[in-house]
GROMACS .gro file of C-alpha atoms in nm:
model
  360
    1UNK     CA    1  -0.470   5.674   1.103
    2UNK     CA    2  -0.401   5.595   0.735
    3UNK     CA    3  -0.251   5.827   0.510
    4UNK     CA    4  -0.261   5.910   0.149
    5UNK     CA    5   0.061   5.874  -0.083
    6UNK     CA    6   0.093   6.209  -0.128
    7UNK     CA    7   0.108   6.272   0.241
    8UNK     CA    8   0.364   5.998   0.265
    9UNK     CA    9   0.576   6.119  -0.001
   10UNK     CA   10   0.554   6.495   0.127
   11UNK     CA   11   0.665   6.419   0.476
   12UNK     CA   12   0.454   6.507   0.809
   13UNK     CA   13   0.397   6.822   1.001
   14UNK     CA   14   0.651   6.736   1.260
   15UNK     CA   15   0.913   6.827   0.996
   16UNK     CA   16   0.766   7.174   1.042
   17UNK     CA   17   0.942   7.227   1.365
   18UNK     CA   18   1.275   7.367   1.416
   19UNK     CA   19   1.440   7.319   1.771
   20UNK     CA   20   1.099   7.283   1.924
   21UNK     CA   21   0.965   7.553   1.752
   22UNK     CA   22   0.715   7.627   1.486
   23UNK     CA   23   0.867   7.745   1.152
   24UNK     CA   24   0.656   7.897   0.885
   25UNK     CA   25   0.921   7.851   0.641
   26UNK     CA   26   0.947   7.482   0.675
   27UNK     CA   27   0.553   7.472   0.676
   28UNK     CA   28   0.541   7.642   0.339
   29UNK     CA   29   0.775   7.396   0.197
   30UNK     CA   30   0.579   7.106   0.350
   31UNK     CA   31   0.254   7.242   0.162
   32UNK     CA   32   0.434   7.298  -0.168
   33UNK     CA   33   0.559   6.939  -0.160
   34UNK     CA   34   0.208   6.808  -0.071
   35UNK     CA   35   0.024   6.990  -0.351
   36UNK     CA   36   0.272   6.878  -0.601
   37UNK     CA   37   0.236   6.514  -0.463
   38UNK     CA   38  -0.126   6.525  -0.493
   39UNK     CA   39  -0.130   6.665  -0.859
   40UNK     CA   40   0.086   6.372  -0.952
   41UNK     CA   41  -0.132   6.125  -0.779
   42UNK     CA   42  -0.448   6.300  -0.967
   43UNK     CA   43  -0.271   6.283  -1.308
   44UNK     CA   44  -0.178   5.892  -1.247
   45UNK     CA   45  -0.547   5.813  -1.168
   46UNK     CA   46  -0.683   6.001  -1.480
   47UNK     CA   47  -0.422   5.824  -1.680
   48UNK     CA   48  -0.511   5.475  -1.533
   49UNK     CA   49  -0.885   5.552  -1.594
   50UNK     CA   50  -0.819   5.647  -1.935
   51UNK     CA   51  -0.650   5.336  -1.998
   52UNK     CA   52  -0.930   5.145  -1.847
   53UNK     CA   53  -1.198   5.323  -2.074
   54UNK     CA   54  -0.971   5.247  -2.390
   55UNK     CA   55  -0.967   4.861  -2.301
   56UNK     CA   56  -1.339   4.866  -2.246
   57UNK     CA   57  -1.402   5.038  -2.579
   58UNK     CA   58  -1.185   4.746  -2.746
   59UNK     CA   59  -1.369   4.485  -2.586
   60UNK     CA   60  -1.720   4.625  -2.705
   61UNK     CA   61  -1.808   4.798  -2.414
   62UNK     CA   62  -1.949   5.165  -2.405
   63UNK     CA   63  -1.741   5.401  -2.191
   64UNK     CA   64  -2.030   5.587  -2.091
   65UNK     CA   65  -2.198   5.291  -1.931
   66UNK     CA   66  -2.244   5.294  -1.570
   67UNK     CA   67  -2.016   5.001  -1.553
   68UNK     CA   68  -1.720   5.213  -1.699
   69UNK     CA   69  -1.731   5.481  -1.417
   70UNK     CA   70  -1.735   5.209  -1.141
   71UNK     CA   71  -1.424   5.214  -0.914
   72UNK     CA   72  -1.475   4.845  -0.809
   73UNK     CA   73  -1.491   4.565  -1.032
   74UNK     CA   74  -1.845   4.372  -1.050
   75UNK     CA   75  -1.852   4.057  -0.854
   76UNK     CA   76  -1.758   3.726  -1.020
   77UNK     CA   77  -1.998   3.448  -1.101
   78UNK     CA   78  -1.971   3.191  -0.869
   79UNK     CA   79  -1.854   2.862  -1.055
   80UNK     CA   80  -1.900   2.510  -0.891
   81UNK     CA   81  -1.609   2.286  -0.959
   82UNK     CA   82  -1.687   1.983  -1.172
   83UNK     CA   83  -1.697   1.673  -0.964
   84UNK     CA   84  -1.358   1.469  -0.949
   85UNK     CA   85  -1.361   1.124  -1.016
   86UNK     CA   86  -1.141   0.823  -1.137
   87UNK     CA   87  -1.388   0.710  -1.411
   88UNK     CA   88  -1.700   0.872  -1.576
   89UNK     CA   89  -1.998   0.736  -1.775
   90UNK     CA   90  -2.279   0.899  -1.999
   91UNK     CA   91  -2.616   0.805  -1.914
   92UNK     CA   92  -2.917   0.776  -2.180
   93UNK     CA   93  -2.967   1.143  -2.162
   94UNK     CA   94  -2.621   1.237  -2.252
   95UNK     CA   95  -2.510   1.356  -1.898
   96UNK     CA   96  -2.176   1.269  -1.788
   97UNK     CA   97  -2.120   1.166  -1.439
   98UNK     CA   98  -1.870   1.032  -1.180
   99UNK     CA   99  -1.840   0.642  -1.162
  100UNK     CA  100  -1.853   0.518  -0.832
  101UNK     CA  101  -1.669   0.215  -0.706
  102UNK     CA  102  -1.972   0.031  -0.635
  103UNK     CA  103  -2.086   0.059  -1.000
  104UNK     CA  104  -1.765  -0.059  -1.138
  105UNK     CA  105  -1.749  -0.425  -1.315
  106UNK     CA  106  -1.543  -0.584  -1.028
  107UNK     CA  107  -1.790  -0.469  -0.755
  108UNK     CA  108  -2.086  -0.609  -0.969
  109UNK     CA  109  -1.926  -0.955  -1.042
  110UNK     CA  110  -1.743  -1.029  -0.720
  111UNK     CA  111  -1.911  -0.843  -0.431
  112UNK     CA  112  -2.264  -0.750  -0.532
  113UNK     CA  113  -2.359  -1.003  -0.752
  114UNK     CA  114  -2.115  -1.308  -0.737
  115UNK     CA  115  -2.241  -1.629  -0.928
  116UNK     CA  116  -2.179  -1.850  -0.623
  117UNK     CA  117  -2.385  -2.144  -0.787
  118UNK     CA  118  -2.148  -2.135  -1.097
  119UNK     CA  119  -1.848  -2.383  -1.105
  120UNK     CA  120  -1.690  -2.160  -1.385
  121UNK     CA  121  -1.715  -1.856  -1.184
  122UNK     CA  122  -1.523  -2.034  -0.900
  123UNK     CA  123  -1.245  -2.151  -1.147
  124UNK     CA  124  -1.221  -1.830  -1.273
  125UNK     CA  125  -1.199  -1.636  -0.944
  126UNK     CA  126  -0.946  -1.893  -0.817
  127UNK     CA  127  -0.732  -1.844  -1.135
  128UNK     CA  128  -0.749  -1.446  -1.117
  129UNK     CA  129  -0.716  -1.384  -0.737
  130UNK     CA  130  -0.528  -1.696  -0.657
  131UNK     CA  131  -0.763  -1.815  -0.368
  132UNK     CA  132  -1.103  -1.981  -0.349
  133UNK     CA  133  -1.406  -1.735  -0.318
  134UNK     CA  134  -1.498  -1.868   0.021
  135UNK     CA  135  -1.134  -1.799   0.149
  136UNK     CA  136  -1.192  -1.445   0.016
  137UNK     CA  137  -1.510  -1.394   0.199
  138UNK     CA  138  -1.327  -1.524   0.516
  139UNK     CA  139  -1.023  -1.276   0.456
  140UNK     CA  140  -1.290  -0.987   0.409
  141UNK     CA  141  -1.422  -1.097   0.745
  142UNK     CA  142  -1.082  -1.079   0.911
  143UNK     CA  143  -1.009  -0.747   0.749
  144UNK     CA  144  -1.347  -0.591   0.879
  145UNK     CA  145  -1.252  -0.740   1.225
  146UNK     CA  146  -0.945  -0.559   1.238
  147UNK     CA  147  -1.059  -0.249   1.060
  148UNK     CA  148  -1.025  -0.021   1.338
  149UNK     CA  149  -0.651  -0.137   1.403
  150UNK     CA  150  -0.552  -0.125   1.053
  151UNK     CA  151  -0.801   0.021   0.812
  152UNK     CA  152  -0.971   0.288   1.014
  153UNK     CA  153  -1.012   0.538   0.714
  154UNK     CA  154  -1.200   0.259   0.528
  155UNK     CA  155  -1.456   0.155   0.810
  156UNK     CA  156  -1.795   0.098   0.612
  157UNK     CA  157  -2.024   0.401   0.605
  158UNK     CA  158  -1.729   0.652   0.679
  159UNK     CA  159  -1.724   0.945   0.458
  160UNK     CA  160  -1.439   1.190   0.358
  161UNK     CA  161  -1.440   1.579   0.409
  162UNK     CA  162  -1.675   1.643   0.137
  163UNK     CA  163  -1.907   1.346   0.230
  164UNK     CA  164  -1.841   1.108  -0.023
  165UNK     CA  165  -1.850   0.742   0.097
  166UNK     CA  166  -1.513   0.575   0.138
  167UNK     CA  167  -1.404   0.301  -0.108
  168UNK     CA  168  -1.565  -0.067  -0.031
  169UNK     CA  169  -1.323  -0.256   0.174
  170UNK     CA  170  -1.423  -0.560  -0.012
  171UNK     CA  171  -1.319  -0.409  -0.338
  172UNK     CA  172  -0.988  -0.287  -0.188
  173UNK     CA  173  -0.912  -0.625  -0.090
  174UNK     CA  174  -0.949  -0.769  -0.428
  175UNK     CA  175  -0.717  -0.505  -0.548
  176UNK     CA  176  -0.446  -0.620  -0.307
  177UNK     CA  177  -0.503  -0.984  -0.415
  178UNK     CA  178  -0.463  -0.915  -0.789
  179UNK     CA  179  -0.177  -0.674  -0.741
  180UNK     CA  180   0.021  -0.978  -0.542
  181UNK     CA  181  -0.099  -1.249  -0.749
  182UNK     CA  182  -0.052  -1.119  -1.110
  183UNK     CA  183   0.166  -0.815  -1.061
  184UNK     CA  184  -0.094  -0.545  -1.204
  185UNK     CA  185  -0.007  -0.175  -1.140
  186UNK     CA  186  -0.222   0.049  -0.952
  187UNK     CA  187  -0.334   0.241  -1.260
  188UNK     CA  188  -0.467  -0.099  -1.389
  189UNK     CA  189  -0.649  -0.183  -1.070
  190UNK     CA  190  -0.783   0.174  -1.063
  191UNK     CA  191  -0.928   0.143  -1.393
  192UNK     CA  192  -1.132  -0.184  -1.302
  193UNK     CA  193  -1.244  -0.061  -0.954
  194UNK     CA  194  -1.310   0.341  -0.997
  195UNK     CA  195  -1.074   0.398  -0.691
  196UNK     CA  196  -0.785   0.619  -0.735
  197UNK     CA  197  -0.429   0.484  -0.741
  198UNK     CA  198  -0.342   0.678  -0.444
  199UNK     CA  199  -0.606   0.530  -0.231
  200UNK     CA  200  -0.519   0.173  -0.342
  201UNK     CA  201  -0.171   0.226  -0.275
  202UNK     CA  202  -0.213   0.340   0.097
  203UNK     CA  203  -0.455   0.035   0.146
  204UNK     CA  204  -0.188  -0.196  -0.002
  205UNK     CA  205   0.081  -0.079   0.233
  206UNK     CA  206  -0.176  -0.130   0.526
  207UNK     CA  207  -0.283  -0.483   0.370
  208UNK     CA  208   0.089  -0.613   0.378
  209UNK     CA  209   0.136  -0.467   0.755
  210UNK     CA  210  -0.197  -0.658   0.828
  211UNK     CA  211  -0.060  -0.990   0.629
  212UNK     CA  212   0.254  -0.962   0.836
  213UNK     CA  213   0.105  -0.920   1.194
  214UNK     CA  214  -0.230  -1.095   1.154
  215UNK     CA  215  -0.250  -1.352   0.864
  216UNK     CA  216   0.124  -1.466   0.925
  217UNK     CA  217   0.047  -1.545   1.289
  218UNK     CA  218  -0.281  -1.716   1.191
  219UNK     CA  219  -0.179  -1.933   0.913
  220UNK     CA  220   0.218  -2.005   0.932
  221UNK     CA  221   0.220  -2.234   1.236
  222UNK     CA  222   0.541  -2.472   1.269
  223UNK     CA  223   0.462  -2.801   1.417
  224UNK     CA  224   0.604  -2.842   1.762
  225UNK     CA  225   0.453  -3.166   1.859
  226UNK     CA  226   0.358  -3.505   1.738
  227UNK     CA  227  -0.010  -3.413   1.741
  228UNK     CA  228   0.066  -3.111   1.518
  229UNK     CA  229   0.223  -3.331   1.245
  230UNK     CA  230  -0.096  -3.555   1.199
  231UNK     CA  231  -0.209  -3.282   0.966
  232UNK     CA  232   0.115  -3.271   0.751
  233UNK     CA  233   0.304  -3.609   0.732
  234UNK     CA  234   0.026  -3.811   0.552
  235UNK     CA  235   0.133  -3.763   0.199
  236UNK     CA  236   0.507  -3.831   0.304
  237UNK     CA  237   0.383  -4.184   0.470
  238UNK     CA  238   0.207  -4.269   0.155
  239UNK     CA  239   0.499  -4.212  -0.069
  240UNK     CA  240   0.732  -4.416   0.151
  241UNK     CA  241   0.903  -4.160   0.351
  242UNK     CA  242   0.778  -4.224   0.727
  243UNK     CA  243   0.891  -3.974   0.971
  244UNK     CA  244   0.931  -3.686   0.687
  245UNK     CA  245   0.754  -3.385   0.826
  246UNK     CA  246   0.791  -3.129   0.536
  247UNK     CA  247   1.010  -3.014   0.255
  248UNK     CA  248   1.274  -2.755   0.306
  249UNK     CA  249   1.426  -2.506   0.053
  250UNK     CA  250   1.511  -2.153  -0.011
  251UNK     CA  251   1.330  -1.922  -0.246
  252UNK     CA  252   1.411  -1.572  -0.383
  253UNK     CA  253   1.195  -1.257  -0.401
  254UNK     CA  254   1.303  -0.976  -0.604
  255UNK     CA  255   1.421  -0.662  -0.447
  256UNK     CA  256   1.470  -0.357  -0.638
  257UNK     CA  257   1.644  -0.035  -0.552
  258UNK     CA  258   1.892  -0.189  -0.310
  259UNK     CA  259   2.170   0.040  -0.194
  260UNK     CA  260   2.482   0.027  -0.394
  261UNK     CA  261   2.701  -0.098  -0.112
  262UNK     CA  262   2.458  -0.372  -0.042
  263UNK     CA  263   2.407  -0.479  -0.415
  264UNK     CA  264   2.707  -0.739  -0.421
  265UNK     CA  265   2.557  -0.943  -0.140
  266UNK     CA  266   2.198  -0.926  -0.290
  267UNK     CA  267   2.322  -1.070  -0.633
  268UNK     CA  268   2.309  -1.441  -0.656
  269UNK     CA  269   2.466  -1.676  -0.956
  270UNK     CA  270   2.137  -1.782  -1.029
  271UNK     CA  271   1.948  -1.470  -1.076
  272UNK     CA  272   1.993  -1.168  -1.292
  273UNK     CA  273   1.876  -0.908  -1.034
  274UNK     CA  274   1.902  -0.835  -0.663
  275UNK     CA  275   1.685  -1.044  -0.453
  276UNK     CA  276   1.643  -1.145  -0.090
  277UNK     CA  277   1.629  -1.519   0.007
  278UNK     CA  278   1.399  -1.696   0.259
  279UNK     CA  279   1.436  -2.053   0.397
  280UNK     CA  280   1.089  -2.215   0.415
  281UNK     CA  281   0.939  -2.538   0.511
  282UNK     CA  282   0.622  -2.657   0.346
  283UNK     CA  283   0.404  -2.961   0.357
  284UNK     CA  284   0.318  -3.150   0.050
  285UNK     CA  285  -0.002  -2.936  -0.010
  286UNK     CA  286   0.212  -2.647  -0.027
  287UNK     CA  287   0.130  -2.492   0.298
  288UNK     CA  288   0.380  -2.306   0.452
  289UNK     CA  289   0.480  -2.434   0.792
  290UNK     CA  290   0.790  -2.213   0.891
  291UNK     CA  291   1.007  -1.936   0.721
  292UNK     CA  292   1.289  -1.719   0.815
  293UNK     CA  293   1.337  -1.352   0.768
  294UNK     CA  294   1.486  -1.213   0.427
  295UNK     CA  295   1.865  -1.257   0.395
  296UNK     CA  296   2.086  -1.163   0.115
  297UNK     CA  297   2.046  -1.371  -0.182
  298UNK     CA  298   2.408  -1.461  -0.234
  299UNK     CA  299   2.402  -1.665   0.092
  300UNK     CA  300   2.365  -2.041   0.029
  301UNK     CA  301   2.146  -2.302   0.178
  302UNK     CA  302   2.400  -2.401   0.425
  303UNK     CA  303   2.428  -2.034   0.552
  304UNK     CA  304   2.069  -1.952   0.553
  305UNK     CA  305   1.960  -2.284   0.747
  306UNK     CA  306   2.162  -2.164   1.065
  307UNK     CA  307   1.905  -1.839   1.066
  308UNK     CA  308   1.611  -2.088   1.081
  309UNK     CA  309   1.478  -2.129   1.423
  310UNK     CA  310   1.255  -2.426   1.320
  311UNK     CA  311   1.532  -2.625   1.172
  312UNK     CA  312   1.795  -2.550   1.474
  313UNK     CA  313   1.539  -2.618   1.736
  314UNK     CA  314   1.469  -2.970   1.550
  315UNK     CA  315   1.820  -3.048   1.528
  316UNK     CA  316   1.889  -2.965   1.877
  317UNK     CA  317   1.606  -3.198   2.002
  318UNK     CA  318   1.404  -2.905   2.135
  319UNK     CA  319   1.091  -2.969   1.934
  320UNK     CA  320   0.900  -3.284   1.815
  321UNK     CA  321   1.077  -3.526   2.060
  322UNK     CA  322   0.775  -3.730   2.097
  323UNK     CA  323   0.725  -3.792   1.708
  324UNK     CA  324   0.773  -4.161   1.653
  325UNK     CA  325   0.812  -4.371   1.354
  326UNK     CA  326   0.947  -4.674   1.190
  327UNK     CA  327   1.202  -4.719   0.946
  328UNK     CA  328   1.311  -5.046   0.754
  329UNK     CA  329   1.679  -5.130   0.806
  330UNK     CA  330   1.912  -5.434   0.699
  331UNK     CA  331   1.979  -5.694   0.967
  332UNK     CA  332   2.263  -5.895   0.801
  333UNK     CA  333   2.287  -5.953   0.437
  334UNK     CA  334   1.919  -6.088   0.365
  335UNK     CA  335   1.708  -5.996   0.648
  336UNK     CA  336   1.539  -5.663   0.717
  337UNK     CA  337   1.397  -5.525   1.047
  338UNK     CA  338   1.169  -5.239   1.165
  339UNK     CA  339   1.368  -4.973   1.380
  340UNK     CA  340   1.153  -4.738   1.576
  341UNK     CA  341   1.297  -4.373   1.591
  342UNK     CA  342   1.201  -4.083   1.812
  343UNK     CA  343   1.204  -3.743   1.714
  344UNK     CA  344   1.552  -3.626   1.572
  345UNK     CA  345   1.735  -3.887   1.762
  346UNK     CA  346   1.858  -4.216   1.632
  347UNK     CA  347   1.653  -4.523   1.703
  348UNK     CA  348   1.554  -4.630   2.036
  349UNK     CA  349   1.754  -4.943   2.019
  350UNK     CA  350   2.094  -4.803   1.923
  351UNK     CA  351   2.179  -4.455   2.061
  352UNK     CA  352   2.523  -4.438   1.871
  353UNK     CA  353   2.333  -4.340   1.545
  354UNK     CA  354   2.215  -3.986   1.471
  355UNK     CA  355   1.907  -3.934   1.250
  356UNK     CA  356   1.813  -3.559   1.158
  357UNK     CA  357   1.494  -3.406   1.045
  358UNK     CA  358   1.297  -3.665   1.162
  359UNK     CA  359   1.438  -3.931   0.945
  360UNK     CA  360   1.307  -3.759   0.617
   0.00000   0.00000   0.00000
């Protein structure tokens, strides 16, 4: 049972017993303390009420209004929170509302109403997002195909906890392409799509994972047989390099926030910043055929190539052993003859020589 503050300060009836027997003297002392405590509590309540009346009078309220003698504050009026959004617009009636992603300029230009029949549109889209519009549409289809695995929270038709529809996945793909192609910030992308920076950031991380696990396996395929080379060696043959299958070099990708103990190994004499190096093989149409994982930028090409499985397999004759091509060689001082080569080995007529990387 709850007790008052005065009863708590005065003690309890159990204090009126002495050696198990009722003591009238202790009970009198208890009653005296209880009365004093109740008087103090009443005085404090009156002082608080008087202070409350003074404050009401200062605010222009009548001290004798029914509200002044109310022991509980009146219920507050419920106030609805203003709708949250990234961008806002004002309609013709002067009312301000949240701008949804489907009302943004990017959604209107590239998703809802693209000018597919305009050559100018395709040129601008290719320059702005670093890929043809048809390739963008194919990429969106592939993303939607793997939406449950990588982009479940942006499944078309899904809503958040308060019923707002999720951001259009076609628009989010555009943000990832612009971030990679031109280095825009998430704030820039948010301004053009009416999607919050945090949503764009979360999607971008998933898009990078999707690219490493799905797009890489789909588009980066190193040639393993002679039939695989038919689509890659034509330009080299026309240029007078029969047998060449690609161009190889290292490229550097800047890497910020490298730990201090790793900083020296990630600095190259060519670069003023820390970076990771990748050894790539591409065809003459700039399509990547093979790449290594990232390594410290200080490593030179001779070190990097030892970690390139494609180059090592080619050198050891594990792949492209059926690749046959012909080269011209001197036969004496004045005559020239054709010599047939197979794979990375030397010509089929003289096994004492050795030609690496398909003679290219």
